[in-house]
Amino acid sequence: MSNLEDLYREVILDHYRTPRNKGELPPPATCTEGANPLCGDEIRIFLDIADGVVRDVRFSGHGCSISQASASMMTIAVKGKSVADVRAVAKRFKQLMTIEEDDGKVPADIRLGDIEALQGVVKYPVRIKCAVLGWNTLLEGLDSART
Ligand code: ZN
């Protein structure tokens, strides 16, 4: 198991040191902000949504390695996906983080990939908020873009 934990730690550190899709998108992309005051994490998520598809996504902000790596992995997982699939991925991630029950409604073909590296976070309840910050901010962005 320790080898797997080492691998997960490497994946998280890689995303923290070399974040993917970091930056901003100009309007009319939506921008939502989230913060986790307990840890000092701040995240802004930029979404370019057209025809029900997340065409592009960026994040900016600062904070601990968990919050930033999670946001980086999230951008890869949602870019190019339909809004419905993005919501399913977010739901599966929250199930992984044990903050949502598995009600069997997430399609079986929705996979998390690298994001599973964050499952060790569940052992540290305080850090779950760090891991979920970017995702909650993403979901707010989806809600505000729908109008
Ligand atoms: Zn944090």
PDB file of C-alpha atoms and ligand atoms in Angstrom:
ATOM      1  CA  MET A   1       0.000   0.000   0.000  1.00  0.00           C
ATOM      2  CA  SER A   2       2.835   2.403   0.735  1.00  0.00           C
ATOM      3  CA  ASN A   3       3.928   2.207  -2.908  1.00  0.00           C
ATOM      4  CA  LEU A   4       0.474   3.273  -3.989  1.00  0.00           C
ATOM      5  CA  GLU A   5       0.508   6.125  -1.481  1.00  0.00           C
ATOM      6  CA  ASP A   6       3.896   7.226  -2.808  1.00  0.00           C
ATOM      7  CA  LEU A   7       2.499   7.199  -6.325  1.00  0.00           C
ATOM      8  CA  TYR A   8      -0.517   9.242  -5.241  1.00  0.00           C
ATOM      9  CA  ARG A   9       1.741  11.719  -3.461  1.00  0.00           C
ATOM     10  CA  GLU A  10       3.815  12.071  -6.625  1.00  0.00           C
ATOM     11  CA  VAL A  11       0.719  12.727  -8.742  1.00  0.00           C
ATOM     12  CA  ILE A  12      -0.502  15.390  -6.315  1.00  0.00           C
ATOM     13  CA  LEU A  13       2.889  17.094  -6.094  1.00  0.00           C
ATOM     14  CA  ASP A  14       3.264  17.034  -9.877  1.00  0.00           C
ATOM     15  CA  HIS A  15      -0.034  18.886 -10.323  1.00  0.00           C
ATOM     16  CA  TYR A  16       0.879  21.293  -7.518  1.00  0.00           C
ATOM     17  CA  ARG A  17       4.288  22.129  -8.994  1.00  0.00           C
ATOM     18  CA  THR A  18       3.133  22.118 -12.627  1.00  0.00           C
ATOM     19  CA  PRO A  19      -0.541  23.083 -12.562  1.00  0.00           C
ATOM     20  CA  ARG A  20      -2.530  22.357 -15.729  1.00  0.00           C
ATOM     21  CA  ASN A  21      -4.854  24.959 -17.237  1.00  0.00           C
ATOM     22  CA  LYS A  22      -3.745  27.617 -14.779  1.00  0.00           C
ATOM     23  CA  GLY A  23      -4.697  31.132 -15.837  1.00  0.00           C
ATOM     24  CA  GLU A  24      -7.795  33.101 -16.670  1.00  0.00           C
ATOM     25  CA  LEU A  25     -10.331  33.359 -19.479  1.00  0.00           C
ATOM     26  CA  PRO A  26     -11.711  36.742 -20.605  1.00  0.00           C
ATOM     27  CA  PRO A  27     -15.439  37.502 -20.553  1.00  0.00           C
ATOM     28  CA  PRO A  28     -17.919  36.217 -21.590  1.00  0.00           C
ATOM     29  CA  ALA A  29     -16.416  33.224 -19.773  1.00  0.00           C
ATOM     30  CA  THR A  30     -17.976  32.886 -16.339  1.00  0.00           C
ATOM     31  CA  CYS A  31     -15.798  33.443 -13.291  1.00  0.00           C
ATOM     32  CA  THR A  32     -16.628  32.099  -9.846  1.00  0.00           C
ATOM     33  CA  GLU A  33     -14.606  32.384  -6.679  1.00  0.00           C
ATOM     34  CA  GLY A  34     -14.301  30.048  -3.736  1.00  0.00           C
ATOM     35  CA  ALA A  35     -12.381  30.162  -0.502  1.00  0.00           C
ATOM     36  CA  ASN A  36     -11.555  27.814   2.320  1.00  0.00           C
ATOM     37  CA  PRO A  37     -10.724  30.169   5.219  1.00  0.00           C
ATOM     38  CA  LEU A  38      -9.709  27.292   7.509  1.00  0.00           C
ATOM     39  CA  CYS A  39      -6.680  26.653   5.332  1.00  0.00           C
ATOM     40  CA  GLY A  40      -6.329  29.931   3.427  1.00  0.00           C
ATOM     41  CA  ASP A  41      -7.106  28.386   0.028  1.00  0.00           C
ATOM     42  CA  GLU A  42      -8.527  30.621  -2.685  1.00  0.00           C
ATOM     43  CA  ILE A  43      -9.658  29.479  -6.115  1.00  0.00           C
ATOM     44  CA  ARG A  44     -11.172  31.200  -9.133  1.00  0.00           C
ATOM     45  CA  ILE A  45     -12.665  29.047 -11.867  1.00  0.00           C
ATOM     46  CA  PHE A  46     -13.185  30.348 -15.403  1.00  0.00           C
ATOM     47  CA  LEU A  47     -15.595  28.478 -17.663  1.00  0.00           C
ATOM     48  CA  ASP A  48     -16.290  28.806 -21.362  1.00  0.00           C
ATOM     49  CA  ILE A  49     -19.515  26.910 -21.937  1.00  0.00           C
ATOM     50  CA  ALA A  50     -21.248  26.669 -25.300  1.00  0.00           C
ATOM     51  CA  ASP A  51     -23.972  24.312 -26.527  1.00  0.00           C
ATOM     52  CA  GLY A  52     -23.952  22.484 -23.198  1.00  0.00           C
ATOM     53  CA  VAL A  53     -20.244  21.670 -23.405  1.00  0.00           C
ATOM     54  CA  VAL A  54     -17.361  22.965 -21.286  1.00  0.00           C
ATOM     55  CA  ARG A  55     -15.226  24.241 -24.143  1.00  0.00           C
ATOM     56  CA  ASP A  56     -12.475  25.603 -21.957  1.00  0.00           C
ATOM     57  CA  VAL A  57     -11.639  25.925 -18.297  1.00  0.00           C
ATOM     58  CA  ARG A  58      -8.936  27.704 -16.300  1.00  0.00           C
ATOM     59  CA  PHE A  59      -8.227  28.185 -12.638  1.00  0.00           C
ATOM     60  CA  SER A  60      -6.231  30.685 -10.653  1.00  0.00           C
ATOM     61  CA  GLY A  61      -5.598  31.162  -6.978  1.00  0.00           C
ATOM     62  CA  HIS A  62      -3.305  30.000  -4.253  1.00  0.00           C
ATOM     63  CA  GLY A  63      -3.342  27.694  -1.300  1.00  0.00           C
ATOM     64  CA  CYS A  64      -2.149  24.335  -0.096  1.00  0.00           C
ATOM     65  CA  SER A  65      -0.957  21.563  -2.389  1.00  0.00           C
ATOM     66  CA  ILE A  66      -4.213  19.607  -2.026  1.00  0.00           C
ATOM     67  CA  SER A  67      -6.450  22.510  -3.088  1.00  0.00           C
ATOM     68  CA  GLN A  68      -4.287  23.524  -6.036  1.00  0.00           C
ATOM     69  CA  ALA A  69      -3.562  19.988  -7.272  1.00  0.00           C
ATOM     70  CA  SER A  70      -7.240  19.094  -7.012  1.00  0.00           C
ATOM     71  CA  ALA A  71      -8.207  22.123  -9.122  1.00  0.00           C
ATOM     72  CA  SER A  72      -5.539  21.275 -11.694  1.00  0.00           C
ATOM     73  CA  MET A  73      -6.736  17.678 -12.008  1.00  0.00           C
ATOM     74  CA  MET A  74     -10.322  18.890 -12.133  1.00  0.00           C
ATOM     75  CA  THR A  75      -9.682  21.088 -15.179  1.00  0.00           C
ATOM     76  CA  ILE A  76      -8.331  18.094 -17.104  1.00  0.00           C
ATOM     77  CA  ALA A  77     -11.293  15.959 -16.077  1.00  0.00           C
ATOM     78  CA  VAL A  78     -13.956  18.446 -17.217  1.00  0.00           C
ATOM     79  CA  LYS A  79     -12.494  20.112 -20.310  1.00  0.00           C
ATOM     80  CA  GLY A  80     -14.411  19.120 -23.432  1.00  0.00           C
ATOM     81  CA  LYS A  81     -17.110  17.286 -21.484  1.00  0.00           C
ATOM     82  CA  SER A  82     -20.836  17.998 -21.522  1.00  0.00           C
ATOM     83  CA  VAL A  83     -22.190  19.888 -18.533  1.00  0.00           C
ATOM     84  CA  ALA A  84     -24.146  16.747 -17.555  1.00  0.00           C
ATOM     85  CA  ASP A  85     -20.965  14.644 -17.575  1.00  0.00           C
ATOM     86  CA  VAL A  86     -19.090  17.297 -15.610  1.00  0.00           C
ATOM     87  CA  ARG A  87     -21.778  17.202 -12.934  1.00  0.00           C
ATOM     88  CA  ALA A  88     -21.485  13.402 -12.855  1.00  0.00           C
ATOM     89  CA  VAL A  89     -17.696  13.596 -12.439  1.00  0.00           C
ATOM     90  CA  ALA A  90     -18.125  16.129  -9.622  1.00  0.00           C
ATOM     91  CA  LYS A  91     -20.653  13.878  -7.929  1.00  0.00           C
ATOM     92  CA  ARG A  92     -18.360  10.864  -8.183  1.00  0.00           C
ATOM     93  CA  PHE A  93     -15.522  12.901  -6.730  1.00  0.00           C
ATOM     94  CA  LYS A  94     -17.671  13.957  -3.781  1.00  0.00           C
ATOM     95  CA  GLN A  95     -18.538  10.305  -3.264  1.00  0.00           C
ATOM     96  CA  LEU A  96     -14.816   9.513  -3.237  1.00  0.00           C
ATOM     97  CA  MET A  97     -14.399  12.246  -0.627  1.00  0.00           C
ATOM     98  CA  THR A  98     -17.270  10.624   1.352  1.00  0.00           C
ATOM     99  CA  ILE A  99     -19.289  13.842   1.482  1.00  0.00           C
ATOM    100  CA  GLU A 100     -22.012  12.460  -0.785  1.00  0.00           C
ATOM    101  CA  GLU A 101     -23.725   9.111  -0.637  1.00  0.00           C
ATOM    102  CA  ASP A 102     -23.345   6.766  -3.574  1.00  0.00           C
ATOM    103  CA  ASP A 103     -26.936   6.678  -4.788  1.00  0.00           C
ATOM    104  CA  GLY A 104     -26.025   4.668  -7.890  1.00  0.00           C
ATOM    105  CA  LYS A 105     -26.987   7.517 -10.212  1.00  0.00           C
ATOM    106  CA  VAL A 106     -23.530   8.267 -11.568  1.00  0.00           C
ATOM    107  CA  PRO A 107     -22.993   6.398 -14.858  1.00  0.00           C
ATOM    108  CA  ALA A 108     -20.471   3.566 -14.551  1.00  0.00           C
ATOM    109  CA  ASP A 109     -18.358   4.946 -17.402  1.00  0.00           C
ATOM    110  CA  ILE A 110     -17.617   8.157 -15.493  1.00  0.00           C
ATOM    111  CA  ARG A 111     -14.024   7.712 -14.360  1.00  0.00           C
ATOM    112  CA  LEU A 112     -11.819   9.904 -12.240  1.00  0.00           C
ATOM    113  CA  GLY A 113      -8.358   8.925 -13.490  1.00  0.00           C
ATOM    114  CA  ASP A 114      -5.603  10.888 -11.736  1.00  0.00           C
ATOM    115  CA  ILE A 115      -8.142  12.403  -9.377  1.00  0.00           C
ATOM    116  CA  GLU A 116      -8.238   9.113  -7.489  1.00  0.00           C
ATOM    117  CA  ALA A 117      -4.840  10.120  -6.146  1.00  0.00           C
ATOM    118  CA  LEU A 118      -6.766  12.356  -3.748  1.00  0.00           C
ATOM    119  CA  GLN A 119      -8.533   9.458  -2.041  1.00  0.00           C
ATOM    120  CA  GLY A 120      -5.890   9.400   0.702  1.00  0.00           C
ATOM    121  CA  VAL A 121      -7.195  12.809   1.757  1.00  0.00           C
ATOM    122  CA  VAL A 122     -10.280  11.134   3.211  1.00  0.00           C
ATOM    123  CA  LYS A 123      -8.126  10.063   6.165  1.00  0.00           C
ATOM    124  CA  TYR A 124      -7.695  13.752   7.061  1.00  0.00           C
ATOM    125  CA  PRO A 125     -11.192  15.276   7.325  1.00  0.00           C
ATOM    126  CA  VAL A 126      -9.856  18.840   7.563  1.00  0.00           C
ATOM    127  CA  ARG A 127      -8.225  18.456   4.151  1.00  0.00           C
ATOM    128  CA  ILE A 128     -11.404  17.266   2.443  1.00  0.00           C
ATOM    129  CA  LYS A 129     -12.524  20.911   2.279  1.00  0.00           C
ATOM    130  CA  CYS A 130      -9.255  21.713   0.480  1.00  0.00           C
ATOM    131  CA  ALA A 131      -9.813  18.947  -2.067  1.00  0.00           C
ATOM    132  CA  VAL A 132     -13.435  19.864  -2.761  1.00  0.00           C
ATOM    133  CA  LEU A 133     -12.995  23.654  -2.965  1.00  0.00           C
ATOM    134  CA  GLY A 134     -12.279  23.791  -6.699  1.00  0.00           C
ATOM    135  CA  TRP A 135     -15.131  21.423  -7.453  1.00  0.00           C
ATOM    136  CA  ASN A 136     -17.718  23.381  -5.479  1.00  0.00           C
ATOM    137  CA  THR A 137     -16.529  26.542  -7.214  1.00  0.00           C
ATOM    138  CA  LEU A 138     -16.854  24.758 -10.548  1.00  0.00           C
ATOM    139  CA  LEU A 139     -20.430  23.714  -9.760  1.00  0.00           C
ATOM    140  CA  GLU A 140     -21.305  27.315  -8.868  1.00  0.00           C
ATOM    141  CA  GLY A 141     -19.911  28.328 -12.241  1.00  0.00           C
ATOM    142  CA  LEU A 142     -22.075  25.766 -14.018  1.00  0.00           C
ATOM    143  CA  ASP A 143     -25.137  27.066 -12.179  1.00  0.00           C
ATOM    144  CA  SER A 144     -24.440  30.706 -13.014  1.00  0.00           C
ATOM    145  CA  ALA A 145     -23.687  29.899 -16.672  1.00  0.00           C
ATOM    146  CA  ARG A 146     -27.022  28.204 -17.156  1.00  0.00           C
ATOM    147  CA  THR A 147     -28.998  31.446 -17.183  1.00  0.00           C
TER     148      THR A 147
HETATM  149 ZN    ZN B   1      -5.960  23.698   1.897  1.00  0.00          ZN
END
